[in-house]
Amino acid sequence: MRNLLNILWKYQFFILFLFFQTLSLTLLFQYNKFQKANLLNQTAEISGSTYLLLNNVTSYLKLKEINEQLLKENKRLRNNSKYHSYYSLHPERMYFNDSLHQRTYNYLGAFVINNSVADRNNYITINKGKQSKISPEMGLVTENGIVGIVKDVSEHFSVALSLLHSKTKISVRLKNSDYFGLVTWCGKSPEVLTLEDIPNHVNIQLGDTVITSGSSSIFPFGIPVGLITNIEKVEGEVFYKIQLKPSQDLRNVHHCYVVENILKTEQTALEEKAQENEN
Amino acid sequence: MRIDILGYILRFVFLVALQVLVFNHIHLFDFVTPFVYIVFLITLPVEFTGGLLLLVAFGLGFSVDLFTNTLGMHASACVMAAFVRPFILNLTAPRDGYEFGVKPSIQELGIGWFLTFSSLLIIIHHFTLYLVEVLRFTELFRVLGKALASGVLTLIIITVLQLLNSKNTRDK
């Protein structure tokens, strides 16, 4: 027994090293594994308010740029508005009482207060949280395209997986053909996304737009994801190797919209029921 | 030997804040980020070792982790750096050993010694950090490249900070 204690004492530094290293790696795996990492949910409030403090200062420097972006978006929306069409439908004259015309997605504006692009797994912190009815698995989009998916929510802040995260997988389709694929990030550069699962008999060209498929219940159909910048046909493979440039430059996100799918609970409940019946 | 505990606590808070608010937002060529907070581990007194060193290192990494959504990543890298620190100190020891109470800094042990010691510690820290980040060996070359590039930047910034700091203390 004394020998054992002696040995433990002699190697205490190494044993403590193993202890702390195990602790760190356990924390890392736990956080990666479960969507609801409780510890970080609580600490998000601390880090969020720190970043908000910094953002209050730096956002002034970007005001001009943000204004230009908003102006551009306003212009587009005004031009699309149905009240500007030659034959306008006045709501008081025509009224649809049809669930087909019900709104499915709700958008909520938020400011990005922290954003990284240089890590292998990048996160975006926004200044809205539980109080604004944000919950995990809501999408983040800008007027140019998608940027991430909400992961953790605290009272006033939310942390989202950036498009530049190894766990982010976006279900997409090509804009001008019906083929579906999956967009991931391989970690090389924030300018390069990977598009998988497009069979190599499909006719695609450089510069083709890739949009969300709308099949995931997170993002609505038709939001831009990226432009094709490189197509590679691999000998003996069924699928292309395609590289995309993100529609929204992720180094330059100041504000975004949180997409809430109003019918999501209905959709997922139905899908779960269907799966249960199969089992 | 009197360790200025309050001074070290202030340093700790200052370096974590500096890292989180300033240096984490530097992405040279999109992938080079300096991790300057490691200077805290570098400049701890030579005699400071054992379990407390590991605990302090874990706390340092963990504090940075809280702000970067990477719970355990920086902590793991810091614990690794703290573990190898005594060995590197032995490896780079001057011919007649360290004087008692000496602090690993440029003005006390010279720039040559400081650069050797820091670069070894920094490269181990950065390599562990990026390796833990991807958690696989298939991206080994990219991990090495990132660690080297970021390490060089960290070393430059740390050296400049040290020189500024030593100038200040000499003026006093």
Short mmCIF file of C-alpha atoms in Angstrom, two decimals, chain B residues 18 37 51 61 70 88 90 136 141 171:
data_model
loop_
_atom_site.label_atom_id
_atom_site.label_comp_id
_atom_site.label_asym_id
_atom_site.label_seq_id
_atom_site.Cartn_x
_atom_site.Cartn_y
_atom_site.Cartn_z
CA LEU B 18 -7.13 40.65 -25.08
CA TYR B 37 -2.76 34.34 -24.11
CA GLY B 51 -0.56 20.16 -10.01
CA GLY B 61 -7.70 27.49 -21.62
CA THR B 70 -15.08 25.29 -28.08
CA ILE B 88 11.36 22.30 -22.03
CA ASN B 90 15.19 21.63 -18.40
CA ARG B 136 -8.38 13.27 -36.94
CA PHE B 141 -0.50 18.53 -42.98
CA ASP B 171 11.99 53.40 -17.47
#
